[in-house]
PDB file of C-alpha atoms in Angstrom:
ATOM      1  CA  LYS A 146       0.003  -0.110  -0.141  1.00 71.00           C
ATOM      2  CA  ARG A 147       2.794   2.489   0.516  1.00 72.00           C
ATOM      3  CA  MET A 148       3.908   1.793  -2.789  1.00 72.00           C
ATOM      4  CA  GLY A 149       0.614   3.085  -4.439  1.00 77.00           C
ATOM      5  CA  TRP A 150      -0.785  -0.371  -4.803  1.00 78.00           C
ATOM      6  CA  ALA A 151      -4.405  -1.425  -4.147  1.00 83.00           C
ATOM      7  CA  VAL A 152      -3.685  -4.445  -1.882  1.00 87.00           C
ATOM      8  CA  SER A 153      -5.999  -7.581  -1.260  1.00 92.00           C
ATOM      9  CA  GLY A 154      -5.097 -10.500   0.867  1.00 93.00           C
ATOM     10  CA  VAL A 155      -6.150 -14.154   1.260  1.00 95.00           C
ATOM     11  CA  GLU A 156      -5.194 -15.420   4.870  1.00 95.00           C
ATOM     12  CA  ILE A 157      -6.655 -18.718   6.131  1.00 94.00           C
ATOM     13  CA  SER A 158      -6.773 -17.607   9.822  1.00 95.00           C
ATOM     14  CA  PRO A 159      -9.675 -15.399  10.521  1.00 96.00           C
ATOM     15  CA  GLY A 160      -7.714 -13.666  13.168  1.00 95.00           C
ATOM     16  CA  ALA A 161      -4.882 -12.658  10.961  1.00 94.00           C
ATOM     17  CA  ALA A 162      -7.436 -11.577   8.036  1.00 95.00           C
ATOM     18  CA  GLU A 163      -8.995  -9.457  10.761  1.00 96.00           C
ATOM     19  CA  TYR A 164      -5.834  -7.931  11.805  1.00 94.00           C
ATOM     20  CA  ALA A 165      -4.692  -7.056   8.304  1.00 93.00           C
ATOM     21  CA  ARG A 166      -8.120  -5.386   7.795  1.00 94.00           C
ATOM     22  CA  THR A 167      -8.029  -3.289  10.851  1.00 95.00           C
ATOM     23  CA  ARG A 168      -4.389  -2.746  11.332  1.00 94.00           C
ATOM     24  CA  PHE A 169      -3.265  -2.052   7.665  1.00 90.00           C
ATOM     25  CA  GLY A 170      -6.411  -1.447   5.885  1.00 91.00           C
ATOM     26  CA  VAL A 171      -6.024  -4.451   3.553  1.00 91.00           C
ATOM     27  CA  ASP A 172      -9.123  -6.071   2.012  1.00 92.00           C
ATOM     28  CA  ALA A 173      -8.254  -9.615   3.518  1.00 94.00           C
ATOM     29  CA  PHE A 174     -10.433 -12.780   2.740  1.00 96.00           C
ATOM     30  CA  ALA A 175     -10.532 -15.192   5.633  1.00 97.00           C
ATOM     31  CA  GLY A 176     -10.021 -18.498   3.759  1.00 96.00           C
ATOM     32  CA  THR A 177      -8.017 -20.260   1.115  1.00 96.00           C
ATOM     33  CA  VAL A 178      -6.853 -19.112  -2.321  1.00 96.00           C
ATOM     34  CA  GLU A 179      -9.038 -21.893  -3.697  1.00 96.00           C
ATOM     35  CA  GLU A 180     -11.983 -20.692  -1.758  1.00 97.00           C
ATOM     36  CA  TYR A 181     -11.341 -16.886  -2.783  1.00 96.00           C
ATOM     37  CA  ALA A 182     -11.097 -17.768  -6.575  1.00 95.00           C
ATOM     38  CA  GLY A 183     -14.101 -19.704  -6.423  1.00 95.00           C
ATOM     39  CA  ARG A 184     -16.134 -16.736  -4.784  1.00 95.00           C
ATOM     40  CA  ASN A 185     -14.533 -13.970  -6.805  1.00 89.00           C
ATOM     41  CA  THR A 186     -14.737 -15.273 -10.311  1.00 86.00           C
ATOM     42  CA  GLY A 187     -13.929 -11.769 -11.995  1.00 87.00           C
ATOM     43  CA  ALA A 188     -11.351 -10.854  -9.625  1.00 87.00           C
ATOM     44  CA  ARG A 189      -7.875 -10.569 -11.776  1.00 92.00           C
ATOM     45  CA  PHE A 190      -4.702  -9.217 -10.282  1.00 92.00           C
ATOM     46  CA  PRO A 191      -1.667  -7.848 -11.843  1.00 91.00           C
ATOM     47  CA  VAL A 192       0.655  -9.543  -9.276  1.00 91.00           C
ATOM     48  CA  VAL A 193      -0.180 -12.531  -6.960  1.00 93.00           C
ATOM     49  CA  LEU A 194       2.424 -12.965  -4.340  1.00 90.00           C
ATOM     50  CA  ALA A 195       2.608 -16.186  -2.206  1.00 92.00           C
ATOM     51  CA  THR A 196       5.219 -16.361   0.371  1.00 87.00           C
ATOM     52  CA  ASP A 197       5.779 -19.219   2.322  1.00 87.00           C
ATOM     53  CA  LEU A 198       2.649 -20.798   1.281  1.00 92.00           C
ATOM     54  CA  ILE A 199       2.819 -23.377  -1.521  1.00 92.00           C
ATOM     55  CA  GLU A 200       4.878 -25.813   0.752  1.00 91.00           C
ATOM     56  CA  HIS A 201       1.533 -25.958   2.873  1.00 91.00           C
ATOM     57  CA  ILE A 202      -0.959 -26.965   0.160  1.00 94.00           C
ATOM     58  CA  ALA A 203      -2.369 -30.356  -0.089  1.00 94.00           C
ATOM     59  CA  ASP A 204      -3.701 -30.136  -3.594  1.00 96.00           C
ATOM     60  CA  LEU A 205      -1.336 -28.309  -5.845  1.00 96.00           C
ATOM     61  CA  ASP A 206      -3.164 -28.516  -9.243  1.00 96.00           C
ATOM     62  CA  VAL A 207      -6.134 -27.058  -7.492  1.00 97.00           C
ATOM     63  CA  PHE A 208      -4.208 -24.314  -5.915  1.00 97.00           C
ATOM     64  CA  MET A 209      -2.342 -23.610  -9.265  1.00 96.00           C
ATOM     65  CA  GLU A 210      -5.730 -23.490 -11.009  1.00 96.00           C
ATOM     66  CA  ALA A 211      -6.855 -20.914  -8.692  1.00 96.00           C
ATOM     67  CA  VAL A 212      -3.872 -18.873  -8.917  1.00 96.00           C
ATOM     68  CA  GLY A 213      -4.158 -19.068 -12.632  1.00 94.00           C
ATOM     69  CA  LYS A 214      -7.723 -17.715 -12.397  1.00 95.00           C
ATOM     70  CA  LEU A 215      -6.668 -14.828 -10.188  1.00 95.00           C
ATOM     71  CA  LEU A 216      -3.887 -13.615 -12.309  1.00 93.00           C
ATOM     72  CA  ALA A 217      -4.249 -11.238 -14.958  1.00 92.00           C
ATOM     73  CA  PRO A 218      -3.051 -11.725 -18.408  1.00 90.00           C
ATOM     74  CA  GLY A 219       0.460 -10.829 -18.640  1.00 87.00           C
ATOM     75  CA  GLY A 220       0.466 -10.754 -14.768  1.00 90.00           C
ATOM     76  CA  LEU A 221       3.190 -11.956 -12.291  1.00 90.00           C
ATOM     77  CA  LEU A 222       3.141 -14.758  -9.887  1.00 92.00           C
ATOM     78  CA  VAL A 223       5.899 -14.451  -7.138  1.00 89.00           C
ATOM     79  CA  LEU A 224       6.354 -17.449  -5.127  1.00 89.00           C
ATOM     80  CA  ASP A 225       8.892 -17.826  -1.954  1.00 86.00           C
ATOM     81  CA  THR A 226       9.243 -21.247  -0.586  1.00 86.00           C
ATOM     82  CA  PRO A 227      12.201 -23.236   1.235  1.00 83.00           C
ATOM     83  CA  ASN A 228      14.809 -24.512  -1.001  1.00 81.00           C
ATOM     84  CA  ALA A 229      14.823 -28.432  -0.725  1.00 79.00           C
ATOM     85  CA  ALA A 230      18.132 -28.446  -2.366  1.00 79.00           C
ATOM     86  CA  ALA A 231      19.821 -26.239  -0.008  1.00 77.00           C
ATOM     87  CA  GLU A 232      23.173 -26.963   1.652  1.00 76.00           C
ATOM     88  CA  ALA A 233      21.696 -27.184   5.101  1.00 74.00           C
ATOM     89  CA  VAL A 234      19.219 -29.890   3.941  1.00 72.00           C
ATOM     90  CA  ARG A 235      22.202 -31.837   2.472  1.00 74.00           C
ATOM     91  CA  LEU A 236      24.217 -31.225   5.824  1.00 77.00           C
ATOM     92  CA  ARG A 237      21.398 -31.534   8.279  1.00 75.00           C
ATOM     93  CA  GLY A 238      18.855 -34.110   6.278  1.00 69.00           C
ATOM     94  CA  MET A 239      15.713 -34.230   8.194  1.00 71.00           C
ATOM     95  CA  ASP A 240      16.960 -31.877  10.888  1.00 72.00           C
ATOM     96  CA  ALA A 241      17.181 -28.865   8.514  1.00 68.00           C
ATOM     97  CA  ARG A 242      14.572 -25.940   9.299  1.00 69.00           C
ATOM     98  CA  CYS A 243      12.744 -26.522   6.087  1.00 69.00           C
ATOM     99  CA  PHE A 244      11.396 -29.887   7.493  1.00 70.00           C
ATOM    100  CA  ASN A 245       8.570 -29.664   9.837  1.00 76.00           C
ATOM    101  CA  PRO A 246       5.138 -31.127  10.151  1.00 77.00           C
ATOM    102  CA  PHE A 247       3.180 -28.376   8.468  1.00 84.00           C
ATOM    103  CA  HIS A 248       5.260 -28.420   5.257  1.00 83.00           C
ATOM    104  CA  ILE A 249       3.434 -30.976   2.845  1.00 87.00           C
ATOM    105  CA  PHE A 250       5.854 -30.551  -0.053  1.00 87.00           C
ATOM    106  CA  LEU A 251       9.179 -29.151  -0.647  1.00 85.00           C
ATOM    107  CA  PHE A 252      10.622 -27.687  -3.919  1.00 88.00           C
ATOM    108  CA  SER A 253      14.145 -27.505  -5.442  1.00 87.00           C
ATOM    109  CA  PRO A 254      15.171 -25.041  -8.281  1.00 88.00           C
ATOM    110  CA  GLN A 255      14.434 -28.160 -10.476  1.00 91.00           C
ATOM    111  CA  THR A 256      10.863 -29.065  -9.227  1.00 92.00           C
ATOM    112  CA  LEU A 257       9.272 -25.817  -8.734  1.00 92.00           C
ATOM    113  CA  PRO A 258       9.669 -24.674 -12.387  1.00 92.00           C
ATOM    114  CA  ARG A 259       8.265 -28.032 -13.221  1.00 94.00           C
ATOM    115  CA  LEU A 260       5.133 -27.710 -11.433  1.00 94.00           C
ATOM    116  CA  LEU A 261       4.706 -24.125 -12.870  1.00 94.00           C
ATOM    117  CA  GLU A 262       5.220 -25.058 -16.193  1.00 94.00           C
ATOM    118  CA  LYS A 263       2.684 -27.932 -15.898  1.00 95.00           C
ATOM    119  CA  HIS A 264       0.199 -25.267 -15.110  1.00 95.00           C
ATOM    120  CA  GLY A 265       1.033 -22.918 -18.029  1.00 93.00           C
ATOM    121  CA  PHE A 266       3.534 -20.591 -16.157  1.00 93.00           C
ATOM    122  CA  ARG A 267       6.721 -19.553 -17.421  1.00 90.00           C
ATOM    123  CA  VAL A 268       9.345 -18.986 -15.026  1.00 90.00           C
ATOM    124  CA  GLU A 269      11.171 -15.601 -15.608  1.00 85.00           C
ATOM    125  CA  THR A 270      13.570 -15.606 -12.458  1.00 82.00           C
ATOM    126  CA  LEU A 271      14.459 -18.139 -10.075  1.00 80.00           C
ATOM    127  CA  PHE A 272      16.978 -17.401  -7.274  1.00 74.00           C
ATOM    128  CA  THR A 273      17.612 -18.846  -3.874  1.00 72.00           C
ATOM    129  CA  TYR A 274      18.617 -16.932  -0.690  1.00 65.00           C
ATOM    130  CA  GLY A 275      19.547 -18.052   2.876  1.00 58.00           C
ATOM    131  CA  ASN A 276      20.599 -21.597   1.986  1.00 57.00           C
ATOM    132  CA  GLY A 277      23.570 -22.043   3.790  1.00 55.00           C
ATOM    133  CA  LEU A 278      23.713 -23.062   7.713  1.00 52.00           C
ATOM    134  CA  SER A 279      22.970 -19.902   9.641  1.00 51.00           C
ATOM    135  CA  GLY A 280      24.692 -19.185  13.206  1.00 44.00           C
ATOM    136  CA  SER A 281      21.946 -20.948  14.914  1.00 46.00           C
ATOM    137  CA  GLU A 282      22.469 -24.089  12.819  1.00 43.00           C
ATOM    138  CA  GLY A 283      26.098 -24.369  13.842  1.00 41.00           C
ATOM    139  CA  GLY A 284      27.391 -22.613  10.569  1.00 41.00           C
ATOM    140  CA  ALA A 285      28.927 -19.189  10.099  1.00 38.00           C
ATOM    141  CA  ALA A 286      26.760 -18.300   6.846  1.00 42.00           C
ATOM    142  CA  PRO A 287      24.291 -15.561   7.981  1.00 44.00           C
ATOM    143  CA  ARG A 288      20.924 -15.359   6.416  1.00 46.00           C
ATOM    144  CA  PRO A 289      20.474 -12.105   4.270  1.00 48.00           C
ATOM    145  CA  GLU A 290      18.244  -9.493   5.838  1.00 51.00           C
ATOM    146  CA  PRO A 291      14.443  -9.866   4.972  1.00 47.00           C
ATOM    147  CA  GLU A 292      14.565  -6.435   3.412  1.00 51.00           C
ATOM    148  CA  ALA A 293      17.289  -7.292   0.891  1.00 56.00           C
ATOM    149  CA  SER A 294      15.135 -10.450  -0.270  1.00 57.00           C
ATOM    150  CA  LEU A 295      12.068  -8.120  -0.315  1.00 58.00           C
ATOM    151  CA  GLU A 296      13.829  -5.375  -2.355  1.00 66.00           C
ATOM    152  CA  ARG A 297      14.874  -8.064  -4.938  1.00 64.00           C
ATOM    153  CA  VAL A 298      11.349  -9.236  -5.397  1.00 62.00           C
ATOM    154  CA  MET A 299       9.974  -5.599  -5.619  1.00 64.00           C
ATOM    155  CA  ASP A 300      12.743  -5.053  -8.410  1.00 67.00           C
ATOM    156  CA  LEU A 301      11.764  -8.025 -10.294  1.00 62.00           C
ATOM    157  CA  CYS A 302       7.947  -7.230 -10.092  1.00 61.00           C
ATOM    158  CA  ALA A 303       8.809  -3.540 -11.361  1.00 61.00           C
ATOM    159  CA  GLU A 304      10.911  -4.858 -14.168  1.00 60.00           C
ATOM    160  CA  SER A 305       8.438  -7.443 -14.978  1.00 54.00           C
ATOM    161  CA  LEU A 306       5.563  -5.231 -15.034  1.00 54.00           C
ATOM    162  CA  LYS A 307       7.019  -2.296 -17.143  1.00 54.00           C
ATOM    163  CA  ALA A 308       4.947  -3.513 -20.029  1.00 47.00           C
ATOM    164  CA  PHE A 309       1.937  -4.417 -18.029  1.00 46.00           C
ATOM    165  CA  PRO A 310      -1.392  -3.205 -20.185  1.00 44.00           C
ATOM    166  CA  TYR A 311      -3.222  -1.680 -17.011  1.00 42.00           C
ATOM    167  CA  SER A 312      -2.886   1.944 -16.906  1.00 36.00           C
ATOM    168  CA  SER A 313      -4.306   1.855 -13.068  1.00 36.00           C
ATOM    169  CA  LEU A 314      -1.057   0.351 -12.039  1.00 35.00           C
ATOM    170  CA  PRO A 315       1.793   2.674 -10.421  1.00 34.00           C
ATOM    171  CA  ASP A 316       4.288   3.651 -12.910  1.00 33.00           C
ATOM    172  CA  ALA A 317       6.946   0.908 -12.816  1.00 32.00           C
ATOM    173  CA  ASP A 318       9.607   3.446 -12.720  1.00 31.00           C
ATOM    174  CA  GLY A 319       7.996   5.279  -9.639  1.00 27.00           C
ATOM    175  CA  PRO A 320       6.786   3.775  -6.524  1.00 27.00           C
ATOM    176  CA  LEU A 321       7.025   0.085  -7.177  1.00 25.00           C
ATOM    177  CA  ALA A 322      10.875   0.391  -8.100  1.00 24.00           C
ATOM    178  CA  ALA A 323      11.421   2.841  -5.109  1.00 23.00           C
ATOM    179  CA  SER A 324      13.235   1.110  -1.954  1.00 22.00           C
TER     180      SER A 324
END
C-alpha cells in the first residue's frame, strides 16, 4: 500500500485476516486461495504474491488452477518457498529447518519450475537465498536481511510489469521501483 498499490489478501486464519483489515486497511479474505478464486470469479490481479505458502498446500493442481484464475493476463506470480536442495538440507538432512510437520511439499530449483510449467506458467527468474547454515544451525553463513530479499522481489516485479497493459498500476519506474 505504501508503494501505491491497491492490496487484497487471502489469509487462512480469520484472526490474521481481521488484523490485516483493522491494522493495515487491507481487503483481506479469510479462507484459502481456492475458496477466494471460487467466490470472486471476476477478480484478476496484476501480481499474485505467495510467500511461504505453496509448501503447505495439499492439492497443488487445484491451488495452481486457482492462482491462474486470479492472475491477470500478462501478470506476475511471485512465489517464495524453502529450498529443498539447500546446503543445510544436504548437511542436516531431516534436521534442517525446512522440514517441519506443516510442510506437505518441498521444492528445489528443479522441481518448482516443473510444477509451474505444468500449469502454464513461464519461469522468468529463479533465485535462492539463505541456503547455507545460519549461526543458529552451527555454521557461520548468515541469512540475508529480509529487507534485501523483499527489495529483490520488488525490483523483479517492477521490471516484469513495465509493459503491463493496465494503466491503473503505479508507474513501474515510480513507487514500485523505489526502495
